[in-house]
mmCIF file of C-alpha atoms in Angstrom:
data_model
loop_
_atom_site.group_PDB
_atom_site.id
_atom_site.type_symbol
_atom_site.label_atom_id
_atom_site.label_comp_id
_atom_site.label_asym_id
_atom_site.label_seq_id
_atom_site.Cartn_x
_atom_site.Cartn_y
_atom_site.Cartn_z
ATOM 1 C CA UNK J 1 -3.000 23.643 22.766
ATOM 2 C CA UNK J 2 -3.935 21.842 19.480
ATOM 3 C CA UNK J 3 -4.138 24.971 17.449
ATOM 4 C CA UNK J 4 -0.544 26.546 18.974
ATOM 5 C CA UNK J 5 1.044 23.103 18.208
ATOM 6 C CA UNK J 6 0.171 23.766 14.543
ATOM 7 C CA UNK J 7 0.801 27.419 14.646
ATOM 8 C CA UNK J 8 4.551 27.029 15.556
ATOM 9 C CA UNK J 9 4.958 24.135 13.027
ATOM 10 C CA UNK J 10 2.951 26.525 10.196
ATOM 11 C CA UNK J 11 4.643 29.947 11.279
ATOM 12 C CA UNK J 12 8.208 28.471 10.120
ATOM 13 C CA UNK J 13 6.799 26.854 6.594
ATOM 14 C CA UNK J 14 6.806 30.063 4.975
ATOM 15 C CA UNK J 15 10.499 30.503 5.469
ATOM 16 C CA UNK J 16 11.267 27.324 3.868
ATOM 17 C CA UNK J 17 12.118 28.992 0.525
ATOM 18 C CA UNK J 18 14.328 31.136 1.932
ATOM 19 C CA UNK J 19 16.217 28.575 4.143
ATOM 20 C CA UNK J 20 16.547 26.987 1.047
ATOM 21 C CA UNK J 21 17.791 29.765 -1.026
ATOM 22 C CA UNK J 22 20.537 31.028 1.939
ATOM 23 C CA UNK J 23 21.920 27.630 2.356
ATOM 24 C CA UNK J 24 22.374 26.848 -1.372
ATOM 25 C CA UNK J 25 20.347 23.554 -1.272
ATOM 26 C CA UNK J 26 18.472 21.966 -4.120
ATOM 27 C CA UNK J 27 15.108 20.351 -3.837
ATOM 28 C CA UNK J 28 17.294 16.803 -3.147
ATOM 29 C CA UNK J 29 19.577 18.140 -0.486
ATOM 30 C CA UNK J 30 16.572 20.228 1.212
ATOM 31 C CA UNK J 31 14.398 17.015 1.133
ATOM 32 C CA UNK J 32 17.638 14.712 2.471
ATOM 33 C CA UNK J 33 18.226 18.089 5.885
ATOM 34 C CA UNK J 34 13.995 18.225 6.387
ATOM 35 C CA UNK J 35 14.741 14.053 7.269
ATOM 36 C CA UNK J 36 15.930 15.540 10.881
ATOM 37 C CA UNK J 37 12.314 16.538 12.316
ATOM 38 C CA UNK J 38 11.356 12.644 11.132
ATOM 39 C CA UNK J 39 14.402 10.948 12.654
ATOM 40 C CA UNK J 40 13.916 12.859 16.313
ATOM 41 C CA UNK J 41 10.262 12.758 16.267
ATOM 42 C CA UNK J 42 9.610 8.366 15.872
ATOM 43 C CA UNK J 43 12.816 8.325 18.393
ATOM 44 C CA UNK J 44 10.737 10.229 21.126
ATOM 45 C CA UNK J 45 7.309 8.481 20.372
ATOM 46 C CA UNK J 46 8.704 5.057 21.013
ATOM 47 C CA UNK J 47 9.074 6.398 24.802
ATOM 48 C CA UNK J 48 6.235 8.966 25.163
ATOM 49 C CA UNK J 49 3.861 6.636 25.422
ATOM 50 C CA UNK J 50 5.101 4.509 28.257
ATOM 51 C CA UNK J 51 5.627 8.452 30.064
ATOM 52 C CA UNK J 52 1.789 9.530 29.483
ATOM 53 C CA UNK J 53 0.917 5.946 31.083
ATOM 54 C CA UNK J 54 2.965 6.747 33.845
ATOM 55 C CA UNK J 55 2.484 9.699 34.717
ATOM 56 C CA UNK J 56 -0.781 11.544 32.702
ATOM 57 C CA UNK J 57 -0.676 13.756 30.238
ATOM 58 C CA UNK J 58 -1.006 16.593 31.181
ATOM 59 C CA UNK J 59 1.981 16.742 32.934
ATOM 60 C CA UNK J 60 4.161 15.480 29.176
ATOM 61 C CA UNK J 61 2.312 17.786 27.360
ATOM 62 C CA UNK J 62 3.503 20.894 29.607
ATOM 63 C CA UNK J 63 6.877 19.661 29.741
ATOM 64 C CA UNK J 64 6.970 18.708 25.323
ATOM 65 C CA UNK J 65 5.383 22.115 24.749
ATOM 66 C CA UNK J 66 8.088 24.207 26.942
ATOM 67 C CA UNK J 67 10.955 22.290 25.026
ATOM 68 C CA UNK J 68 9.004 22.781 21.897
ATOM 69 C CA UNK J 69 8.840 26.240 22.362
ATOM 70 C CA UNK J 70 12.436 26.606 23.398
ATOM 71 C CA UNK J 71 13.801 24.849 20.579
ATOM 72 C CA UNK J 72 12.354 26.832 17.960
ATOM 73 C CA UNK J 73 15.099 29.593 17.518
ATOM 74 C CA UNK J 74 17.492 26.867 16.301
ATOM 75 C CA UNK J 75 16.025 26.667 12.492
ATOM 76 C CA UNK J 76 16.672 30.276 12.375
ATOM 77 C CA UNK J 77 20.116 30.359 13.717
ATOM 78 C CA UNK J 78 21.516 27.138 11.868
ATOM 79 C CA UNK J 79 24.267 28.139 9.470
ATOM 80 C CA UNK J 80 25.124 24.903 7.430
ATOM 81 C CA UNK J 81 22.419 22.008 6.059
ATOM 82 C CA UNK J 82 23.823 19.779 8.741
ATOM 83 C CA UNK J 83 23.253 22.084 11.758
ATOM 84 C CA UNK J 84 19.499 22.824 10.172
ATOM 85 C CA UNK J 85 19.630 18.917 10.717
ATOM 86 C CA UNK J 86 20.263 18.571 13.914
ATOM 87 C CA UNK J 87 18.180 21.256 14.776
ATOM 88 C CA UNK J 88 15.070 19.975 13.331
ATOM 89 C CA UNK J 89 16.008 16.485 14.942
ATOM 90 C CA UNK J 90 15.705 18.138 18.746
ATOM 91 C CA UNK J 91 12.538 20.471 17.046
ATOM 92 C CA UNK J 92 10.799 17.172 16.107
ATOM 93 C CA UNK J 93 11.038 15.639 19.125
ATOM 94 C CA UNK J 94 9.523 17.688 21.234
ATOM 95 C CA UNK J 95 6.804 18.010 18.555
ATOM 96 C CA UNK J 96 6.005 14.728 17.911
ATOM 97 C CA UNK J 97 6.009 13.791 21.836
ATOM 98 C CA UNK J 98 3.912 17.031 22.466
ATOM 99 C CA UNK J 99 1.251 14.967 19.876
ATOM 100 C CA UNK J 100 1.120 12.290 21.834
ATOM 101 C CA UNK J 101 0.591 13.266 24.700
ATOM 102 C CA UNK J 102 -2.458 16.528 23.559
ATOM 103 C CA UNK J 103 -4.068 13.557 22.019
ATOM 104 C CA UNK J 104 -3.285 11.485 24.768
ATOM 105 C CA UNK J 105 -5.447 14.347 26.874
ATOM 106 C CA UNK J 106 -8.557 14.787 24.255
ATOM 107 C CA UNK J 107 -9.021 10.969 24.109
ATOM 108 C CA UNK J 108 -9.398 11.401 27.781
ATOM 109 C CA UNK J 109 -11.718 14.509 27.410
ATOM 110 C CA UNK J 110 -13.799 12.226 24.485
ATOM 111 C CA UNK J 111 -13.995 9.777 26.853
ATOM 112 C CA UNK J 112 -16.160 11.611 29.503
ATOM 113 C CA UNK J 113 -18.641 13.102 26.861
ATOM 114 C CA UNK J 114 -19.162 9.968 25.482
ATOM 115 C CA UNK J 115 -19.322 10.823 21.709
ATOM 116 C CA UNK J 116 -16.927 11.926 19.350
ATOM 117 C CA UNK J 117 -15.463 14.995 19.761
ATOM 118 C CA UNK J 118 -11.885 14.692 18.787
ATOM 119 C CA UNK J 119 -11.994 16.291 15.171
ATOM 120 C CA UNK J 120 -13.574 19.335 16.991
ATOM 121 C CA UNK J 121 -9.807 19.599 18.414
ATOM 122 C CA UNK J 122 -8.081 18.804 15.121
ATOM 123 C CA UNK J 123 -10.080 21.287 13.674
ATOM 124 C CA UNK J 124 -8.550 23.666 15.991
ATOM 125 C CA UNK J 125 -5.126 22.403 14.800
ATOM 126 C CA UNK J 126 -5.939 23.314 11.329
ATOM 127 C CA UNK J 127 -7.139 26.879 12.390
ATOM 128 C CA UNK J 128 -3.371 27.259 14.267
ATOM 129 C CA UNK J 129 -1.620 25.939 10.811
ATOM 130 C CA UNK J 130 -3.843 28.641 8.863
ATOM 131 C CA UNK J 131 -2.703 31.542 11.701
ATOM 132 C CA UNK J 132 0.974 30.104 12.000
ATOM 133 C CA UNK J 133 1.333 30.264 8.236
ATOM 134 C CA UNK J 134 -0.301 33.728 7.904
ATOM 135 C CA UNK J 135 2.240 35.064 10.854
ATOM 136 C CA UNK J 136 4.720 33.879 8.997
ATOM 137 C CA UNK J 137 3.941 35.365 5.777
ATOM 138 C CA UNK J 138 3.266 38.947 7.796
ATOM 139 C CA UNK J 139 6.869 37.922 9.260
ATOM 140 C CA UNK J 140 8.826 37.816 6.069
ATOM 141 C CA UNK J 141 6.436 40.793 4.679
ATOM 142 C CA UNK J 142 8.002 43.023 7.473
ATOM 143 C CA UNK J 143 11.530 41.909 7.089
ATOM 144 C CA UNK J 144 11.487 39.381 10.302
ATOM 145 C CA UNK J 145 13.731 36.577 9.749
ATOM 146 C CA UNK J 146 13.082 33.055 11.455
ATOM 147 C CA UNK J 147 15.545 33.808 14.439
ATOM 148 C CA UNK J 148 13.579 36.664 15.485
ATOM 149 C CA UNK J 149 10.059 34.962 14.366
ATOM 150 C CA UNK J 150 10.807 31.520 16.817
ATOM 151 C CA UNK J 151 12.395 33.788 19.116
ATOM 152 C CA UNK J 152 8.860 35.464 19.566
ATOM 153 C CA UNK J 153 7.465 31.965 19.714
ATOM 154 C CA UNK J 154 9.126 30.889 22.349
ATOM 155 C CA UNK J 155 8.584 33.820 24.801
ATOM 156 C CA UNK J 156 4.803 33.010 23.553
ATOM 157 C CA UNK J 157 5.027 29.701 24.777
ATOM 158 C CA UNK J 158 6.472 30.326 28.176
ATOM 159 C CA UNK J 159 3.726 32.452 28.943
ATOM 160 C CA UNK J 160 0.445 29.919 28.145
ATOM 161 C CA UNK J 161 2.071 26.729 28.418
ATOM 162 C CA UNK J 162 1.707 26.512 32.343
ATOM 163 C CA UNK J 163 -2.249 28.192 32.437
ATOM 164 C CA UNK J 164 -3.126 25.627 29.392
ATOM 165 C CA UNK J 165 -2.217 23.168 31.205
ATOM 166 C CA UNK J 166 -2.999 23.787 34.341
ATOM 167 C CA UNK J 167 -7.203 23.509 32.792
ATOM 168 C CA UNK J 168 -6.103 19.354 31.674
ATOM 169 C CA UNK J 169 -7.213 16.643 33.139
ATOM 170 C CA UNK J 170 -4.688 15.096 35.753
ATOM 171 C CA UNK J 171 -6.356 11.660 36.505
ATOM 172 C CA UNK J 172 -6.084 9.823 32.680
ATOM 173 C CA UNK J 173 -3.099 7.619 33.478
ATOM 174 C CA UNK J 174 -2.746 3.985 34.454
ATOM 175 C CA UNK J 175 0.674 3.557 36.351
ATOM 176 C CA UNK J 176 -0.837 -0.412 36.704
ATOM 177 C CA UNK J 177 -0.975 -1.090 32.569
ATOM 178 C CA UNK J 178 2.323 0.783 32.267
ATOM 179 C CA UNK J 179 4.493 -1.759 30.055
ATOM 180 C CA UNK J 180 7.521 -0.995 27.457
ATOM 181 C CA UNK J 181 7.330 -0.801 24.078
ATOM 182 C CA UNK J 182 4.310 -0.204 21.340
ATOM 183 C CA UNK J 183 1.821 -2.589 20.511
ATOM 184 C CA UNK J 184 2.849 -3.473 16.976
ATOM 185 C CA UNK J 185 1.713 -6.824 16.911
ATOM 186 C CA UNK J 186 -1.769 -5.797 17.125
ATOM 187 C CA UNK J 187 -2.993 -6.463 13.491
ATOM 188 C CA UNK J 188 -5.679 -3.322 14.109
ATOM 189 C CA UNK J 189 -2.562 -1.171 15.686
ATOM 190 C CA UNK J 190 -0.880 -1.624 12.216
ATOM 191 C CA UNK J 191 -3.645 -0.972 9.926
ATOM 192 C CA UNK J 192 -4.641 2.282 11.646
ATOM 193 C CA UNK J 193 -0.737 3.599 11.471
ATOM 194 C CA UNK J 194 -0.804 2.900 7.885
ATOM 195 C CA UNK J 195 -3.723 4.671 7.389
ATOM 196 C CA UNK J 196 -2.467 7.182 9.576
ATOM 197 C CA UNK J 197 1.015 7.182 7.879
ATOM 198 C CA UNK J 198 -1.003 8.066 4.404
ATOM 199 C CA UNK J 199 -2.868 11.056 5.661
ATOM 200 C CA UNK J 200 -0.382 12.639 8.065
ATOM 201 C CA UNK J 201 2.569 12.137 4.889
ATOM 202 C CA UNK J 202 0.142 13.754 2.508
ATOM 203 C CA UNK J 203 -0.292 16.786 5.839
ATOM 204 C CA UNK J 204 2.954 17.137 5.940
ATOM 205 C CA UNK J 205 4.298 17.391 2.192
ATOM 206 C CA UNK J 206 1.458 20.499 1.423
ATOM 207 C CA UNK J 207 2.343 22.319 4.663
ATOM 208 C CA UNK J 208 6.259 22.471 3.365
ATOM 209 C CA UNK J 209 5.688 22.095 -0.580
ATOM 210 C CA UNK J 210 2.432 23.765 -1.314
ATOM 211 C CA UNK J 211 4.404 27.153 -1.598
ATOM 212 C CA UNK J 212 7.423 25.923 -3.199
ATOM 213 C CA UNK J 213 5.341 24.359 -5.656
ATOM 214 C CA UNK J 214 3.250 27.661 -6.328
ATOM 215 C CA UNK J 215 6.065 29.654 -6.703
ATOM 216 C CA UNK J 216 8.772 27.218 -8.797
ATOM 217 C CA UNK J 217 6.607 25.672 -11.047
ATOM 218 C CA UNK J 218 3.032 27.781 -11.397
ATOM 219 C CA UNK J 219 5.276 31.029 -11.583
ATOM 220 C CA UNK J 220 3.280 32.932 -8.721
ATOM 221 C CA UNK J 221 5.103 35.530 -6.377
ATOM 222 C CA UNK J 222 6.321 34.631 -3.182
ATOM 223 C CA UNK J 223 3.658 36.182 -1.161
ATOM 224 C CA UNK J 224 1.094 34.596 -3.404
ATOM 225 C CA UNK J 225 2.309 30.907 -2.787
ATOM 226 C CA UNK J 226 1.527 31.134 0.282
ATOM 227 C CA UNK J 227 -2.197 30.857 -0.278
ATOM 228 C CA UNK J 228 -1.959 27.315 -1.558
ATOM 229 C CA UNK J 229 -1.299 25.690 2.096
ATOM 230 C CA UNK J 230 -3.893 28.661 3.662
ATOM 231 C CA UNK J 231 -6.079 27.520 1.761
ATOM 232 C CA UNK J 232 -5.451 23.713 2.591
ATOM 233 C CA UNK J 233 -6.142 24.700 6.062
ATOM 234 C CA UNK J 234 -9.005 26.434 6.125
ATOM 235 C CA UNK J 235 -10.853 23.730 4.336
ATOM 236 C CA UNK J 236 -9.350 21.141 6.523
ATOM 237 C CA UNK J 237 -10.574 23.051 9.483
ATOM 238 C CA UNK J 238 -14.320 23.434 7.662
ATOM 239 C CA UNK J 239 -14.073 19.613 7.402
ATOM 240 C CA UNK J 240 -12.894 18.800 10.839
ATOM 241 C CA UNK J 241 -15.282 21.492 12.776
ATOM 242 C CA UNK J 242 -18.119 19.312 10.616
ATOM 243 C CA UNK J 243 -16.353 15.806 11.149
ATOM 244 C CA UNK J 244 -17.786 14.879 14.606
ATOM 245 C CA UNK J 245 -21.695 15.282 13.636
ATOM 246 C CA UNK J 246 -20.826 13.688 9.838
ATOM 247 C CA UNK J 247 -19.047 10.520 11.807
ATOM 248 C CA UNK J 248 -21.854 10.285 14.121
ATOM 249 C CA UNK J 249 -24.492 9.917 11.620
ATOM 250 C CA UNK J 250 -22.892 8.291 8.848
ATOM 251 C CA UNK J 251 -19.987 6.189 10.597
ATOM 252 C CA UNK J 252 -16.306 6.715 10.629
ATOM 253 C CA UNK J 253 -15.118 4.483 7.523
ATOM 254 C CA UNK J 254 -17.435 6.104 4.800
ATOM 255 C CA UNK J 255 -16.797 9.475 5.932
ATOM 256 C CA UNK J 256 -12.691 9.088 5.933
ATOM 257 C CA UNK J 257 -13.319 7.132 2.837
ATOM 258 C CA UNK J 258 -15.942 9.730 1.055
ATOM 259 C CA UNK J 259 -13.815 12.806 1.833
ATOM 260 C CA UNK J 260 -10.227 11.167 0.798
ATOM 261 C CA UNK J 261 -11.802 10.570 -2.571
ATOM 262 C CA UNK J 262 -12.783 13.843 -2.903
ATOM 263 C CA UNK J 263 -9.351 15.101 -1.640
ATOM 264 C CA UNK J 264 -7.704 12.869 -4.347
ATOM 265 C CA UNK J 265 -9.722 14.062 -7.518
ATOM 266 C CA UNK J 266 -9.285 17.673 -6.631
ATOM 267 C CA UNK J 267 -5.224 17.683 -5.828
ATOM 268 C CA UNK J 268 -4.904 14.770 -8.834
ATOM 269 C CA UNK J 269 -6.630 17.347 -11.197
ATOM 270 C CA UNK J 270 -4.705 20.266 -10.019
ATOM 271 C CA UNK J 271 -1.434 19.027 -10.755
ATOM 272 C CA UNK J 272 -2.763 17.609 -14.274
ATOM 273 C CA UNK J 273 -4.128 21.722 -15.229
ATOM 274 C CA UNK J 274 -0.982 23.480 -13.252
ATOM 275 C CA UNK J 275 -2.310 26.630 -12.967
ATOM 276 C CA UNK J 276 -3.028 29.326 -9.705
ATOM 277 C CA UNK J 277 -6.528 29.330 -9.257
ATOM 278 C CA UNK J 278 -7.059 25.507 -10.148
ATOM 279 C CA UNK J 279 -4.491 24.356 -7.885
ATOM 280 C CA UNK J 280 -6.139 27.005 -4.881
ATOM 281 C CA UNK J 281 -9.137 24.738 -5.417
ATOM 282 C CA UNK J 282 -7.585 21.294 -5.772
ATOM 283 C CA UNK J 283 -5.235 22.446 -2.098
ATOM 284 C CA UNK J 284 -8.866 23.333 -0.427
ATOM 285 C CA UNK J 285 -10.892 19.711 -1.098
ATOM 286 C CA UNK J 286 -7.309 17.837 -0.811
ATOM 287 C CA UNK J 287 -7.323 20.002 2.897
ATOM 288 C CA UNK J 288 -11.007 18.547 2.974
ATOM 289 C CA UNK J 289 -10.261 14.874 2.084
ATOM 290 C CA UNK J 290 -7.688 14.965 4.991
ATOM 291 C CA UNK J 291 -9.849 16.319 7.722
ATOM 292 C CA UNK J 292 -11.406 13.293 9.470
ATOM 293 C CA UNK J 293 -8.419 10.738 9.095
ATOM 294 C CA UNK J 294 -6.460 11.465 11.941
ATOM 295 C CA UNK J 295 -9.267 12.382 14.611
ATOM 296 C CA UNK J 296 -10.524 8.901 13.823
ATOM 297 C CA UNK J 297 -7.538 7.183 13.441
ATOM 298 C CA UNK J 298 -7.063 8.177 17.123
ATOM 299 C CA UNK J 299 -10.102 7.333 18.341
ATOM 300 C CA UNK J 300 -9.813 4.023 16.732
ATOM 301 C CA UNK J 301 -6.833 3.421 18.549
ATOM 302 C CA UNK J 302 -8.217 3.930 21.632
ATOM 303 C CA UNK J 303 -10.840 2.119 20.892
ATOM 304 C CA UNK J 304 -8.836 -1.008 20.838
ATOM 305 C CA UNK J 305 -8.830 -3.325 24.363
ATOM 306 C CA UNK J 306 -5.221 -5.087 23.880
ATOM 307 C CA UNK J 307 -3.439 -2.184 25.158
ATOM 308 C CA UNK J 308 -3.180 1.018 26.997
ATOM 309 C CA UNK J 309 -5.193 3.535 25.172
ATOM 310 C CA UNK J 310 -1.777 6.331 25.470
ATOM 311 C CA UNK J 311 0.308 3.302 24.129
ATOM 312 C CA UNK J 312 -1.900 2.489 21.087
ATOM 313 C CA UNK J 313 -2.162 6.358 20.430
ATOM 314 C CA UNK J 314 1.509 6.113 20.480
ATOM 315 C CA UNK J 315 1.800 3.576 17.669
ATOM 316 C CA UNK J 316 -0.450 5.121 15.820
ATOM 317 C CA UNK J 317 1.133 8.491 16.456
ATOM 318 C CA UNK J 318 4.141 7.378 15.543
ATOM 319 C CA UNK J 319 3.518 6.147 12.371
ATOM 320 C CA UNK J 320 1.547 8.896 11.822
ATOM 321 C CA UNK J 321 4.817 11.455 12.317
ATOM 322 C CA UNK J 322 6.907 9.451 10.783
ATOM 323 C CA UNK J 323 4.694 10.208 7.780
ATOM 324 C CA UNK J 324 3.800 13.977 8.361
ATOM 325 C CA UNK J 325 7.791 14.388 8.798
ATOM 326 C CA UNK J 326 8.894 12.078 6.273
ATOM 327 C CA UNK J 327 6.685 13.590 3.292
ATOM 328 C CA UNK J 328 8.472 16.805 2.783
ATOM 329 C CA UNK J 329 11.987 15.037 2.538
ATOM 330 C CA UNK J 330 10.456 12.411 0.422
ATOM 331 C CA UNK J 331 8.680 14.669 -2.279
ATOM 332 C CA UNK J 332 11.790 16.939 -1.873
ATOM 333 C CA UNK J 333 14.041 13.604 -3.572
ATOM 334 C CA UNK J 334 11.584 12.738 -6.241
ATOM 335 C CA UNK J 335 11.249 16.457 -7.234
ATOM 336 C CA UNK J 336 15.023 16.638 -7.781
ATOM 337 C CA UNK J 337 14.866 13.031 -9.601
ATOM 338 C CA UNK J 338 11.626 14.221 -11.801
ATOM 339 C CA UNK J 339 9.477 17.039 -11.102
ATOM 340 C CA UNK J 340 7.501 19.175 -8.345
ATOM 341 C CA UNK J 341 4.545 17.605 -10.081
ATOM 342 C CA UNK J 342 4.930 14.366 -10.673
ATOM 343 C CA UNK J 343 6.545 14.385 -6.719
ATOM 344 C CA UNK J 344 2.987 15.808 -5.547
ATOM 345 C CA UNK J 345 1.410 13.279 -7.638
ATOM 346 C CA UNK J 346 1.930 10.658 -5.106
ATOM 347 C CA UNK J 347 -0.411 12.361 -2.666
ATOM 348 C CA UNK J 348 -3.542 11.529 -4.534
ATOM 349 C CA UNK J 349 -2.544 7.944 -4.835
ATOM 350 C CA UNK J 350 -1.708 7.892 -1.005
ATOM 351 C CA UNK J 351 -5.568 9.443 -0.659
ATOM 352 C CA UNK J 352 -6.788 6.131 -2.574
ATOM 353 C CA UNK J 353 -5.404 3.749 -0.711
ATOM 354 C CA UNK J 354 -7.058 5.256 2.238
ATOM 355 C CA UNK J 355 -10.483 5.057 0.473
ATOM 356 C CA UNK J 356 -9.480 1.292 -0.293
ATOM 357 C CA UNK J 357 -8.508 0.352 3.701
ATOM 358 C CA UNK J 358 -11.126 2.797 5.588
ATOM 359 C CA UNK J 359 -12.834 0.276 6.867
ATOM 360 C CA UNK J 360 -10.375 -0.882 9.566
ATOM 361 C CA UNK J 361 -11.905 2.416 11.256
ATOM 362 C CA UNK J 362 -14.426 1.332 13.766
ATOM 363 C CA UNK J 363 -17.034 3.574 15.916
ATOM 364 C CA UNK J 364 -16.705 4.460 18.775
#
């Protein structure tokens, strides 16, 4: 489940140029429509949570992946920056809700094995975002536009969405500490959706700039640019496949904190030299710096005894989205206002101030 999540986000990131380039948007006016998967995603996290409590999550994550899945042929067939708006807005949703509640589930699953094993699904994530992106690639390679790719996705998805979830556990709600609303006064809550809100922004503005960037401003073809958020991946996925057994020995807080510094040297450097195979490497240890926040993040959450774990994954979550969905548009505005560069720049500072407040992340 983790890694098709990702590989329907990743298989439409390829396109972006293109969407771009048919509806006449610059890099502001792309950054200001990409605000829709944002705006529909915190909406439907601030009453997920209360849903998994209520009712488990295995049932919300069958019922968030179907609409997912569904939803997808409406980037393709949007015709004006408005509709591609709305259209994200409903695609969001169902995504960020869907997050929720498959974390929701392997919090659950952590639970009964009694040690960390929640990157080990994130790293699956990162493994769907390196597929998704290489399907879409082979999409555009063949002629496929989105309509047809998402249309494919979503006859995918009504075919494993019902045996995928039929495997979950059933039994990881409490109906009894079901209560509106996220816990945002919990001091811990807030630190781990910052922290959350820095990695998952700096996710999200690589997934949908990476290729722009490679293309507009290194000069590399269009089928080359996509290598730079590949790449991103597959190192994130190295990191997160390794990120159980390196929290378990060395703790949670200097691992995040080790690995963001690493991410922010190599992406800081990158941008600073501007050139194809120096910016493949800085993508691959910034994929690597990211790897172990969110897994941890989430455990940390749930971790915490002043609320229901679904609703502290929820505020955490959400913060989190808000940030993965909020990056692109962001970086989109301050490229039109500066440069591609100097926009990505922000990323390695984001990294640092994770270093800086890692150690709000407790073991488990």
């Amino acid at each position: 489940m983790f890694a098709l999540h990702a590989a329907v986000f990743a298989a439409w990131t390829p396109h972006i140029p293109a969407v771009k380039e048919e509806l006449g948007l610059n890099d502001g006016t792309l950054g200001l429509t990409l605000l829709g998967a944002p705006v529909g995603s915190v909406v439907a996290m601030l009453l997920v949570g209360n849903a998994v409590a209520k009712w488990g999550s295995r049932r919300v994550v069958l019922l968030m992946f179907l609409g997912y899945g569904l939803t997808s042929p409406l980037l393709g067939i949007a015709w004006t920056a408005w509709a591609l708006f709305v259209a994200l807005a409903l695609w969001g949703a169902f995504q960020g809700a869907l997050d929720v509640a498959m974390n929701s589930q392997g919090i659950a699953v952590e639970n009964a094995y009694g040690r960390p094993i929640l990157s080990s699904f994130h790293a699956w994530w990162s493994f769907g975002g390196f597929v998704g992106v290489g399907l879409g690639a082979v999409a555009i390679s063949f002629g496929v536009d989105l309509t047809g790719q998402m249309t494919a996705v979503t006859v995918l998805v009504a075919l494993v969405a019902w045996p995928l979830s039929r495997a979950m556990l059933g039994d990881d709600h409490a109906v009894d500490e079901h209560k509106l609303g996220l816990p945002w006064r919990d001091k811990r809550v807030l630190v781990l959706g910052a922290i959350m809100f820095a990695g998952l922004l700096c996710e999200g503005a690589v997934g949908d700039w990476a290729a722009l960037y490679l293309k507009e401003t290194v000069g590399v073809s269009a089928e080359a640019a996509g290598w730079g958020y590949a790449v991103f991946a597959m190192l994130m996925f190295v990191g997160r496949v390794m990120g159980d057994r390196w929290v378990l020995r060395f703790g949670p807080a200097r691992v995040v904190a080790s690995l963001a510094a690493v991410g922010a040297v190599g992406l800081g450097v990158a941008l600073v030299v501007g050139q194809f195979g120096v910016a493949l490497v800085g993508f691959g240890l910034f994929g690597l710096g990211l790897a172990c926040i969110v897994p941890v993040a989430f455990s940390s959450a749930a971790a915490q005894s002043d609320a229901h774990a679904a609703q502290a994954i929820a505020g955490v979550a959400t913060a989190g989205w808000a940030g993965f969905l909020l990056g692109p548009p962001l970086i989109g505005l301050l490229a039109h206002a500066t440069s591609q560069s100097l926009a990505l720049g922000i990323l390695p500072v984001l990294c640092l101030g994770v270093v800086l407040s890692a150690r709000a992340l407790s073991r488990r």
